[in-house]
XYZ file of C-alpha atoms in Angstrom:
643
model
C 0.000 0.000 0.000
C 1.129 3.176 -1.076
C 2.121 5.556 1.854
C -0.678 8.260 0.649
C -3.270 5.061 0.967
C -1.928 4.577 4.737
C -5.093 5.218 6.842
C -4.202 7.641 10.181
C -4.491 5.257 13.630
C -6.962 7.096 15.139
C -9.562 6.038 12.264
C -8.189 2.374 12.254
C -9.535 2.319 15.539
C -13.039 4.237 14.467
C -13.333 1.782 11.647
C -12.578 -1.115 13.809
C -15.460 -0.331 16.096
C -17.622 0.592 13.709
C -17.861 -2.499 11.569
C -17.950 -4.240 14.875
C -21.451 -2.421 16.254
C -22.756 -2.713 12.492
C -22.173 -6.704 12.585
C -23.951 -6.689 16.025
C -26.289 -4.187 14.762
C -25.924 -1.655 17.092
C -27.144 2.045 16.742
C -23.409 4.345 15.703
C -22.933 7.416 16.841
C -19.842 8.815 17.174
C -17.629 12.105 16.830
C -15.010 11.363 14.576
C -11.337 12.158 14.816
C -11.380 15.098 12.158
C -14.127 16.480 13.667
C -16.652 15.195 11.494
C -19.625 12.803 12.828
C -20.830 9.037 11.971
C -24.665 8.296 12.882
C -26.706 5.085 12.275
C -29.833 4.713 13.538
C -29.548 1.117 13.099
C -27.734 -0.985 10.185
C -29.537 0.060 6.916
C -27.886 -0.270 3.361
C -27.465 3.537 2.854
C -25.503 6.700 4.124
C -26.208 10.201 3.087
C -22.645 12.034 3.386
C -21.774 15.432 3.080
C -17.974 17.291 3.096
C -18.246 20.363 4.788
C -15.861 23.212 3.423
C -13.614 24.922 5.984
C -14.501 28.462 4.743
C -18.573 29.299 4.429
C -21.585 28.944 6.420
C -22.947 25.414 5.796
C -24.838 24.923 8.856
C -28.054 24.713 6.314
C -26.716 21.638 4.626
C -25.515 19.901 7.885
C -29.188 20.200 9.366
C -30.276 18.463 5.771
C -27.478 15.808 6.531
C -28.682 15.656 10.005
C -32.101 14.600 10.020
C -31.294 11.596 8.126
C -31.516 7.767 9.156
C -27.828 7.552 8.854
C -25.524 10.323 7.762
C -21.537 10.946 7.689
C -20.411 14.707 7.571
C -16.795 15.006 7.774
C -14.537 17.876 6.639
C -14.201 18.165 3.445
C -9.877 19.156 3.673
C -9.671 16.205 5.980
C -7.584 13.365 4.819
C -9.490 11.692 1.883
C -8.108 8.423 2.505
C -9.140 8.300 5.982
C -12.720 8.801 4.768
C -12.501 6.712 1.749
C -11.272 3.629 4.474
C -14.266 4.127 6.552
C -17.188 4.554 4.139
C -15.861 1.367 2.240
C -15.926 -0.758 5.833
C -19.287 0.686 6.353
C -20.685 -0.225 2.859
C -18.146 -3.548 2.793
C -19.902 -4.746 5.952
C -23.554 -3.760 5.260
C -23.567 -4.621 2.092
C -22.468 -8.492 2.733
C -25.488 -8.191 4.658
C -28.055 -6.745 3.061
C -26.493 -7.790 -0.724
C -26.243 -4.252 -1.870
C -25.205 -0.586 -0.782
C -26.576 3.017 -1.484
C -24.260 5.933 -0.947
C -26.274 10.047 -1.849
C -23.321 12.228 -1.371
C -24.805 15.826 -1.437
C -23.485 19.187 -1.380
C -24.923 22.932 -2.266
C -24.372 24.993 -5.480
C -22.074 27.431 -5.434
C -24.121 31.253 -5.410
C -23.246 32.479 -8.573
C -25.129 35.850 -7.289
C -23.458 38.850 -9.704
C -22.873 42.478 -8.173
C -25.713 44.291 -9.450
C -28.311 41.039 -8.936
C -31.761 42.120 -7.243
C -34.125 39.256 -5.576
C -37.585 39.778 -7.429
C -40.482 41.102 -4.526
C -42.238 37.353 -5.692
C -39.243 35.206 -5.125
C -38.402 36.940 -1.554
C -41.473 36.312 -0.352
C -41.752 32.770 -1.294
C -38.095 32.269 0.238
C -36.370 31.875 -3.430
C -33.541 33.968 -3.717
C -33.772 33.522 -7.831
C -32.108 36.904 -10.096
C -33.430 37.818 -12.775
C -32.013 35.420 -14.634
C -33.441 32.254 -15.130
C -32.454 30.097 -12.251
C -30.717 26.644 -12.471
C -33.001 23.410 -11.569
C -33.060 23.584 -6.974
C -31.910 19.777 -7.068
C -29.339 18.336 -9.690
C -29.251 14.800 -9.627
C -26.311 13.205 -10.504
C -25.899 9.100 -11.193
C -23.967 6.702 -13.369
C -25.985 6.083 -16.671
C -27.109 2.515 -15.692
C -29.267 3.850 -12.692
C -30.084 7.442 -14.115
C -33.349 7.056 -14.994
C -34.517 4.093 -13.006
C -33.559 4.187 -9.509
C -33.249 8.124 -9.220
C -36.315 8.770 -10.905
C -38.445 8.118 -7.878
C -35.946 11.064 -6.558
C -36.838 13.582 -9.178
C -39.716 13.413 -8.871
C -40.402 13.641 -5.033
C -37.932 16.299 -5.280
C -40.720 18.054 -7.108
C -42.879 17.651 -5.151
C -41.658 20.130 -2.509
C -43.131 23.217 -2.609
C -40.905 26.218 -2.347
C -43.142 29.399 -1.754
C -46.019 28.920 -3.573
C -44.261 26.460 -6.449
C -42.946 23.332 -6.772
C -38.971 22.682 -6.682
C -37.221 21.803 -10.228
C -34.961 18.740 -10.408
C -33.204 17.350 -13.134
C -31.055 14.390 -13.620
C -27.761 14.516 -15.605
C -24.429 12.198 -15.430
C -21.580 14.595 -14.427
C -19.486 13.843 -11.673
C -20.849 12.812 -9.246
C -18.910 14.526 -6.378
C -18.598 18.280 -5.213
C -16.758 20.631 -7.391
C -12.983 20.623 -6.426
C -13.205 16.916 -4.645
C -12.116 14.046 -5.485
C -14.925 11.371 -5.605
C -15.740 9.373 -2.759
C -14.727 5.721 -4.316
C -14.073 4.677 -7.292
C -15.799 2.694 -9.912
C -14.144 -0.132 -9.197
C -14.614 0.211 -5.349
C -18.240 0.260 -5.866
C -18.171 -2.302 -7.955
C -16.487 -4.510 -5.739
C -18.789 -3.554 -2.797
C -22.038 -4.183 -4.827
C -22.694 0.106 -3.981
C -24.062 2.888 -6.042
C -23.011 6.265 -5.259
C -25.089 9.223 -6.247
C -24.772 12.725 -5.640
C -27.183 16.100 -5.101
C -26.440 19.104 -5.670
C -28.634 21.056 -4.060
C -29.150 24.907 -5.438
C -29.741 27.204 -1.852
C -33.073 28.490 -2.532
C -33.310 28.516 1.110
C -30.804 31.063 1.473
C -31.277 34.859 1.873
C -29.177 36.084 -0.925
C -28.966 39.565 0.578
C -27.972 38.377 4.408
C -26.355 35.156 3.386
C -29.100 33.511 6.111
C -31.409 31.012 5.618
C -35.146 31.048 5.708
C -35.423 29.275 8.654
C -39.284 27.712 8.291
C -38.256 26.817 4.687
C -35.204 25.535 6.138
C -37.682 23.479 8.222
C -39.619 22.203 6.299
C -37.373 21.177 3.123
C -35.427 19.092 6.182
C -38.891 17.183 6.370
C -40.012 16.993 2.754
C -36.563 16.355 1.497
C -35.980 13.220 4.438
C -39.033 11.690 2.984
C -37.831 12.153 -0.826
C -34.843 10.484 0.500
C -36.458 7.350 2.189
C -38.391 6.659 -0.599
C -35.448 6.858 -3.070
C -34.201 4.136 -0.205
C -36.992 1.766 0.235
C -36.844 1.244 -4.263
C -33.475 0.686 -3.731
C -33.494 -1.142 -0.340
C -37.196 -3.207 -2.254
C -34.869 -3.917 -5.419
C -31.871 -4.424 -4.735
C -30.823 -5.257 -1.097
C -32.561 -8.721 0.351
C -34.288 -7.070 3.279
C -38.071 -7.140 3.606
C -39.708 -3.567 4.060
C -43.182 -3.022 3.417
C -43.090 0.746 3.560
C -40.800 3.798 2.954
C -41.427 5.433 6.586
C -40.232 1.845 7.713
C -36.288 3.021 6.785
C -36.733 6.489 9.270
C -35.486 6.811 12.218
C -36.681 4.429 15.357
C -34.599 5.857 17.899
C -34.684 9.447 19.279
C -31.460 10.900 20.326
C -30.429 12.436 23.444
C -31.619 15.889 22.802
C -35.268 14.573 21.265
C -35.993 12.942 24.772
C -35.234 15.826 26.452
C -36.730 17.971 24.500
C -40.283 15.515 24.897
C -39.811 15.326 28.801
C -39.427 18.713 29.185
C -42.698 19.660 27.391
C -44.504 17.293 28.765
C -42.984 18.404 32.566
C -44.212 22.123 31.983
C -48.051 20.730 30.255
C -47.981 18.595 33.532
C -46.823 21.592 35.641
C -50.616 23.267 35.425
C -54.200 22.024 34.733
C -55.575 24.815 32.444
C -59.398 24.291 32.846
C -59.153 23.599 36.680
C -57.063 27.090 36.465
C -60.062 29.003 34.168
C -63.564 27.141 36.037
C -64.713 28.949 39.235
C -64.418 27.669 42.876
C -67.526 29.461 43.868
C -70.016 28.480 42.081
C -72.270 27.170 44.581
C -71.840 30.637 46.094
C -72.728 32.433 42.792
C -75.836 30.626 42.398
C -77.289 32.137 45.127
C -76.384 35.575 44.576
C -77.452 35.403 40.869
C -80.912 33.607 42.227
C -81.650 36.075 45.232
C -80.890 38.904 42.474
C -83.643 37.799 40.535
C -81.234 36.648 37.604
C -80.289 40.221 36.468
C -77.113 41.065 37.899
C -73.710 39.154 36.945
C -72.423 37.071 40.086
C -68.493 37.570 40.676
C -66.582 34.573 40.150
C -62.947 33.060 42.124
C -60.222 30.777 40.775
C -57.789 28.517 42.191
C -54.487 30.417 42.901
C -52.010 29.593 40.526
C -48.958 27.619 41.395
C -46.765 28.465 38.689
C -46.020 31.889 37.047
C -46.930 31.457 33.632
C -44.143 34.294 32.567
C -41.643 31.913 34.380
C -43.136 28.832 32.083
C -42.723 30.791 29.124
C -39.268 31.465 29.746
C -38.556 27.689 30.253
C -40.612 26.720 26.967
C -38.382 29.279 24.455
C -35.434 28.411 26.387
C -35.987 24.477 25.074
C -33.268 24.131 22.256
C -35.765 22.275 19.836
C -33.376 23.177 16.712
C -30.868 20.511 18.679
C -33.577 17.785 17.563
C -32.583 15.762 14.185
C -35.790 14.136 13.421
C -37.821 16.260 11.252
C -40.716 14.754 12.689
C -40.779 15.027 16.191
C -39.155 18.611 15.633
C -42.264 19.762 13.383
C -44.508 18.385 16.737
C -42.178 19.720 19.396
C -42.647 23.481 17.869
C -46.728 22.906 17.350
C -47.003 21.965 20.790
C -44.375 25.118 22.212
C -46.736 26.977 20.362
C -49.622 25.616 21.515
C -48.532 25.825 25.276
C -47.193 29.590 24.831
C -50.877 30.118 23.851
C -52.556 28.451 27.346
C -49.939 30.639 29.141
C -51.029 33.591 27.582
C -54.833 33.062 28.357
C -54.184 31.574 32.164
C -52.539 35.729 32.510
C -55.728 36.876 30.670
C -57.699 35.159 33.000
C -60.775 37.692 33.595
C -59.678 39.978 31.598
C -61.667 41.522 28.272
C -58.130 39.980 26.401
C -58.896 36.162 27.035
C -62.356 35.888 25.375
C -60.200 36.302 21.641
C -57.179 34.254 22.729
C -59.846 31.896 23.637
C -61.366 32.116 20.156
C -57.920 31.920 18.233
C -57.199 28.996 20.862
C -60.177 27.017 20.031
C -61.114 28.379 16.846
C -63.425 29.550 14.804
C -67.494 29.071 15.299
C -68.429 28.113 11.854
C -71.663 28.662 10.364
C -72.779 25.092 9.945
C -72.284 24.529 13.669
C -74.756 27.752 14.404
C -77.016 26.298 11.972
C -77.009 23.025 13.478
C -77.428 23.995 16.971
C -80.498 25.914 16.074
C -81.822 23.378 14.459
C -81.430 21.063 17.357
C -83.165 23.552 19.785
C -85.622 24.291 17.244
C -86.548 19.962 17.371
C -86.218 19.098 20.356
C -89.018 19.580 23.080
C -87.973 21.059 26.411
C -89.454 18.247 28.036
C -88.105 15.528 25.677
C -86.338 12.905 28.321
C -89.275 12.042 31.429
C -86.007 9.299 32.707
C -84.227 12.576 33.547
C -86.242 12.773 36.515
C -84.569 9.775 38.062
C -81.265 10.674 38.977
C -78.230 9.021 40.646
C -75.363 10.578 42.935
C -72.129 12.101 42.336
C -70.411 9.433 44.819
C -73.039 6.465 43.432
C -71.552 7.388 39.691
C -67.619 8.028 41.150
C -68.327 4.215 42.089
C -69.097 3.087 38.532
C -65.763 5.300 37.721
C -63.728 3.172 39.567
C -65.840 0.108 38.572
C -65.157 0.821 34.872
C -61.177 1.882 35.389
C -60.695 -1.173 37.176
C -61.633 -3.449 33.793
C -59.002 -1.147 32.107
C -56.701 -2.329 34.747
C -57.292 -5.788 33.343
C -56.220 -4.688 30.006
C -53.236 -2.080 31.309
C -51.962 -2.571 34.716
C -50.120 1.013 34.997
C -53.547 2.443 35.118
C -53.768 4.174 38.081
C -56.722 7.217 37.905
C -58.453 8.243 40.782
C -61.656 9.349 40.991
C -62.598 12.033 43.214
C -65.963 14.196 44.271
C -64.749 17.714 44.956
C -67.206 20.755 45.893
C -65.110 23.089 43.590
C -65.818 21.290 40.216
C -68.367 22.088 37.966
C -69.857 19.131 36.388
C -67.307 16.496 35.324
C -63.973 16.610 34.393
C -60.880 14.910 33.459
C -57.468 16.257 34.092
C -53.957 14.754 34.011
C -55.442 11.192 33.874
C -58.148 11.551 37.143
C -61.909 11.742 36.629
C -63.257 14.948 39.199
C -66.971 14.893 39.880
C -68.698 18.012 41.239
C -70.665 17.649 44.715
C -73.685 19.039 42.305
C -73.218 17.182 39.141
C -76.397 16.265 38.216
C -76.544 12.648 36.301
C -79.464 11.150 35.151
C -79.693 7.005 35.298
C -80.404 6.968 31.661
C -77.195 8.824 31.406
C -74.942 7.650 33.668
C -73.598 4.937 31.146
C -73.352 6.920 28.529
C -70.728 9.686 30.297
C -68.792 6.806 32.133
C -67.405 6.193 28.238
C -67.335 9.799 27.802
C -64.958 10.059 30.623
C -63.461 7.533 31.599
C -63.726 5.296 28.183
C -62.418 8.267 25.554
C -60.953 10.836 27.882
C -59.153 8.434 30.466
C -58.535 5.579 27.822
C -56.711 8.137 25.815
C -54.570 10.120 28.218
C -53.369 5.850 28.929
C -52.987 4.849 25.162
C -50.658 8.196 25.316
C -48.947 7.637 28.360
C -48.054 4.074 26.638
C -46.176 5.433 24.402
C -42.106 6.430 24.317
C -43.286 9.673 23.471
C -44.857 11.873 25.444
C -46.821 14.330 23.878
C -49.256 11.389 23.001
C -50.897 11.814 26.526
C -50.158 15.646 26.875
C -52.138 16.140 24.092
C -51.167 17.334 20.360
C -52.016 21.094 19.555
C -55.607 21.161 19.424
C -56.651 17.898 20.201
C -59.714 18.500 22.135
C -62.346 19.367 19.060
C -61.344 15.447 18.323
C -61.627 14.332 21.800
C -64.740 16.067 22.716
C -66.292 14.208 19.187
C -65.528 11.022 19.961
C -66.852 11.049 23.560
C -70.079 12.231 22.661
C -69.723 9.794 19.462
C -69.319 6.530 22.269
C -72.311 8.270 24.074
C -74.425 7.246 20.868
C -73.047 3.747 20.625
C -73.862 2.669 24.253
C -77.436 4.380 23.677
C -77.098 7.611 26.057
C -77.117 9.903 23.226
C -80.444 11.397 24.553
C -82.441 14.197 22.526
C -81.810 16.000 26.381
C -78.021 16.066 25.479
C -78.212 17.029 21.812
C -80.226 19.907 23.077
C -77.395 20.692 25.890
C -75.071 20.393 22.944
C -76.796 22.999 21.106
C -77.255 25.466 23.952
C -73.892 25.691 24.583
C -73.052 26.479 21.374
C -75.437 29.199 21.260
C -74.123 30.725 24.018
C -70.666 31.255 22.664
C -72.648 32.781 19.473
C -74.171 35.004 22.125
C -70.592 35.830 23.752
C -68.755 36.036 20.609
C -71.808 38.849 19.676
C -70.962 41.134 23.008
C -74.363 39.706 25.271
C -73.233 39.598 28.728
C -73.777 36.943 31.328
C -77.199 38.276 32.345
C -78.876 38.518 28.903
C -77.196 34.843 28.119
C -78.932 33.694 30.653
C -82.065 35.095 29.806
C -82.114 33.434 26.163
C -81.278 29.749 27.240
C -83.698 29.998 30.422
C -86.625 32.220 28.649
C -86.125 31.605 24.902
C -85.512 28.164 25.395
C -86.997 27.275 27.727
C -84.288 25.764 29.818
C -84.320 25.158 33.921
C -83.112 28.485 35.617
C -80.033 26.108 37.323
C -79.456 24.667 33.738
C -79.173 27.590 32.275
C -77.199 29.088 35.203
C -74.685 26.139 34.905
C -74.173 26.443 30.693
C -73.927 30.227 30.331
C -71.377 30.162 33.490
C -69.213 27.452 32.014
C -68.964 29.315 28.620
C -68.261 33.286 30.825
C -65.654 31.525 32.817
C -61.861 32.825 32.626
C -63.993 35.513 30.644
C -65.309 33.862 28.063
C -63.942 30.471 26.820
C -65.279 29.288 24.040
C -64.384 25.673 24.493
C -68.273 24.542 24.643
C -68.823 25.005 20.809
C -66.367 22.347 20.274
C -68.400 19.192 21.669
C -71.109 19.824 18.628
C -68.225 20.603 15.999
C -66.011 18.142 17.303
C -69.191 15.215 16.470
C -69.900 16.490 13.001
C -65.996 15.974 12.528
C -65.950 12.562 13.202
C -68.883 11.823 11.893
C -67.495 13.116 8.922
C -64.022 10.884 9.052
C -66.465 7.995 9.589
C -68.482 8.614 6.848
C -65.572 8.831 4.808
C -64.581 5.405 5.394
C -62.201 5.726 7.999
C -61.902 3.485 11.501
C -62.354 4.641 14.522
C -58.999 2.819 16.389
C -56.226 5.304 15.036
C -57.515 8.116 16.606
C -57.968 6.632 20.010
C -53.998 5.867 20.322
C -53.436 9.370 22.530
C -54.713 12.588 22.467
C -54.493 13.629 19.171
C -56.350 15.532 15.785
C -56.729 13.360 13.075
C -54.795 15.737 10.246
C -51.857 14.026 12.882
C -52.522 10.559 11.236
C -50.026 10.665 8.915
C -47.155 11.841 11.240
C -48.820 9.179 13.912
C -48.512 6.562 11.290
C -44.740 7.788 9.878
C -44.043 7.368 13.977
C -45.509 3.600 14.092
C -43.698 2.633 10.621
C -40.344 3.691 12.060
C -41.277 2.026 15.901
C -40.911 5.301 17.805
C -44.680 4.772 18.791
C -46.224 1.247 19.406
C -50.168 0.049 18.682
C -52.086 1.406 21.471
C -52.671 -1.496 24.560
C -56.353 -0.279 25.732
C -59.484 -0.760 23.010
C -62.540 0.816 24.823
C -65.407 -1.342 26.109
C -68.148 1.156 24.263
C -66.923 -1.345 21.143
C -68.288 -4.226 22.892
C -71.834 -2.897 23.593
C -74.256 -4.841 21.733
C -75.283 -3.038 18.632
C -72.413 -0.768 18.823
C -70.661 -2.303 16.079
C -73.416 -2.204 13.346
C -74.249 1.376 14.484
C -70.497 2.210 13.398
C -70.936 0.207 9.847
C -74.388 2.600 9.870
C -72.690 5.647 10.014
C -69.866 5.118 7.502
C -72.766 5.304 4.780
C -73.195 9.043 6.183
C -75.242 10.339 8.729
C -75.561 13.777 10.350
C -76.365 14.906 13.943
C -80.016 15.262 13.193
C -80.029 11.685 11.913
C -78.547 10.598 14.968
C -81.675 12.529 17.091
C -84.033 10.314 14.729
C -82.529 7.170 15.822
């Protein structure tokens, strides 16, 4: 061997251990002795590399490189035959596994940016720093001629996929070299050969970069990581499906199934601060009781004053910790994209909990929760409009907040059967309005009234969506599953009410409920205080003074949350996914929204989430079944208040 071919000690002793964890099929990850870093995720017959230059600002690039399933970056003035000795172990070794070896080498275009060059208003603002010339293609392929327009092609054309601004990214596939200008390549032909390994390389035009400050976009940045991760895995699974002997069934199958260090943290921590507070607890009064009787002794015409709990944490102090979380430290694409949703989402709660009685929360609560659609109005007034006042005599017979705290604990402990780290308590507290779940624990109110006919029907509203959930989440490696995904409860709230109509407690009583609370956010939303809110549920529809009371205070609370319109919306949506011939298991795995799915199902493909262990009882009622076959051939609410 040639002295120039003489590989350095320190990387005899990388490669050495390297090969040895791949045989074993261990997870690498490793700093190497350049500098440069070595990450496998597992053994898989591909590595995306990337030589950095010493002069320029490439962190872009290396957080593209990053986010891969397995990646090399190593200095690009390093010694070549250092890195030439360890990418042939890695590809010698996996590929006498796997029978073949896949090797996308990518590096950016050189700006060639003239004095004199402006960035058209268009392009700036869809994050394409393009001249007024006409720009080269964003991704250059480049492959040997025997794979150019086979393999690769899959590449192109997810490539093109990716929207950049408000257009799709160009690619194009030619058969230059197939290494960076100004380096050598990364083996040779008959290295390759040899190895049974196809090398490829992408050039990769920076689009993403601010032509005037030399900075990247940062969203784009973002989310070309995730679209250009799964252009990449697919490219993989053709090759990994043709070529390689290893069975995989789907693309997301070659991603990532372990999180790193900082991805954990990053998962624990959000969870810690969601943990640290109970946000409705924080926005329902403690004296209602007490506000009853002033509004009733005051005739019903003037507003009663309302208390909350003290708060425990300073929400300013929680902010801090959430934008202090170094999310840009996560690889994964993924979890990243869900990590920031869910910041976002908490930053938002924060905000309202210091708006708390203040004319500012009613709007945060309506950019919270959304907008009240039309077609929900509609609906609910249709609902009042058919339903009779008087519609459910069995209401009369009701049972007690401790009696129905017993058929809680009843119903948790057959989930205990099925998951033994089920642990939720149940508990009958004076301060409570109604029922509510929070962190995992069912809390009754010491006035809750529950009718017999009903009290069935809201043990799998509570315990058998809301509790079976927050445990499907808590399951899970992953946190966020029973913290809840950014606005998970519109889902949530649907499918309770939905297993309320399966075990036949859907009563027209609670349809009508449904529909006055939804009213009463329309009335809120409009500027009617509590008083005349009151007046229109109690005298325009005719509902008990104490009923009334009870929905017009939960929807004023905090000063106005507008939470209650989502139990109503939140049914037509999954009535909706049903009817469109969807199943009703996905979206029980943890608290999440179904536009989730796909990132739920990327997650289960790559192992990082597991199937969920509890399947609710509601599924077993007799009838229950057939009504779900029933409502995949469509059905509205009003069709359900035939029934």
């Amino acid at each position: 061997m040639k002295k120039s071919q003489v590989v350095s000690e320190p990387f005899e002793e990388v490669i050495a251990d390297v090969t040895q964890k791949l045989k074993e099929g261990e997870q690498v990850r490793m700093e190497l002795p350049d500098g440069g870093m070595l990450h496998f995720d597992r053994p898989l017959p591909f590595l995306v590399v990337f030589r950095k230059p010493q002069d320029g600002d490439n962190r872009a690039v290396r957080l593209l490189v990053r986010s891969q399933t397995s990646f090399l970056i190593a200095p690009a003035d390093g010694k070549l035959e250092d890195l030439k000795a360890l990418v042939r172990a890695i590809a010698k070794t996996i590929s006498k596994k796997s029978g073949a070896f896949l090797i996308v080498e990518i590096w950016p275009e050189q700006p060639t940016f003239k004095s004199g060059d402006t960035v058209q208003e268009d392009d700036a603002e869809s994050g394409r720093p393009s001249t007024k010339s006409d720009p080269a293609a964003d991704f250059h392929i480049r492959a040997p001629r025997e794979v150019a327009y086979s393999s690769v092609s899959y590449l192109k054309k997810d490539l093109e996929k990716i929207l950049i601004g408000h257009q799709n990214a160009t690619a194009e596939i030619s058969l230059d070299d197939r290494h960076p200008p100004g380096l050598m390549q990364l083996l040779e032909a008959d290295d390759l050969k040899e190895m049974g390994a196809l090398l490829i390389g992408l050039e990769i035009r920076p689009f993403y970069i601010n032509s005037e400050s030399g900075r990247a976009y940062p969203l784009l940045l973002r989310k070309m990581a995730r679209e250009l991760s799964k252009a990449l895995n697919r490219t993989f699974f053709e090759f990994v499906r043709i070529q390689t002997n290893l069975d995989v069934s789907h693309f997301q199958m070659l991603g990532r199934q372990l999180m790193t260090r900082p991805a954990r943290e990053i998962d624990i921590d959000l969870a810690r601060i969601d943990d640290s507070f109970s946000f409705l607890q924080l926005v329902t009064p403690i004296n209602i009781h007490e506000a009853w009787s002033y509004f009733k002794s005051n005739h019903f015409k003037k507003t009663p004053l309302f208390h909350y709990r003290l708060m425990s944490e300073d929400p300013e102090i929680l902010k801090r910790e959430l934008y202090n979380l170094s999310i840009e430290r996560v690889e994964d694409p993924t979890l990243e994209f869900m990590f920031r949703e869910k910041r976002s989402e908490l930053d938002k709660m924060l905000t309202l909990l210091t708006e708390r009685g203040k004319p500012e929360f009613m709007p945060g609560s309506m950019q919270y929760y959304g907008p009240l659609e039309e077609s929900v109005t509609n609906l609910a007034a249709d609902l009042l409009s058919a339903i009779s006042p008087n519609s459910d005599s069995s209401e009369q017979n009701m049972i007690s907040p401790d009696d129905f705290a017993e058929m809680a604990r009843k119903e948790i402990d057959f989930y205990h059967t099925q998951y033994e780290p089920i642990d939720a308590r149940v508990c009958v507290q004076d301060d409570i309005a109604g029922l509510l779940v929070s962190n995992g624990n069912l809390h009754i109110g010491t006035d809750a009234r529950i009718s017999t006919a009903r009290a069935e029907a809201l043990i799998q509203h509570e315990v058998g969506t809301h509790i079976l959930t927050y445990y499907n989440g808590k399951a899970q490696p992953l946190k966020l599953l029973y913290c809840g995904l950014p606005r998970y409860e519109e889902l949530q709230e649907g499918l309770a009410v939905l297993s309320e109509y399966l075990v036949g407690g859907l009563l027209p009583s609670r349809l009508r409920l449904l529909a006055a609370r939804v009213i009463t956010v329309q009335a809120i939303m409009r500027g009617a205080d509590f008083v005349e809110s009151f007046h229109i549920l109690h005298e325009d529809h005719e509902f008990d003074a104490r009923e009334a009371f009870t929905i017009t205070m939960r929807v004023y609370r905090g000063g106005g949350l507008t939470k209650d319109a989502i139990y109503l919306k939140g049914l037509m949506r999954v009535l909706k996914w049903l009817e469109n011939g969807n199943e009703l298991q996905p979206l029980l795995i943890g608290k999440i929204r179904e536009d989730y799915l796909p990132l739920i199902n990327e997650l289960l493909h790559r192992r990082i989430l597991r199937p969920a262990p509890l399947s609710p009882r509601y599924l077993e009622f007799p009838g229950a079944r057939e009504k779900l076959e029933q409502l995949k051939k469509g059905s509205s609410v009003l069709d359900l208040l035939q029934e």
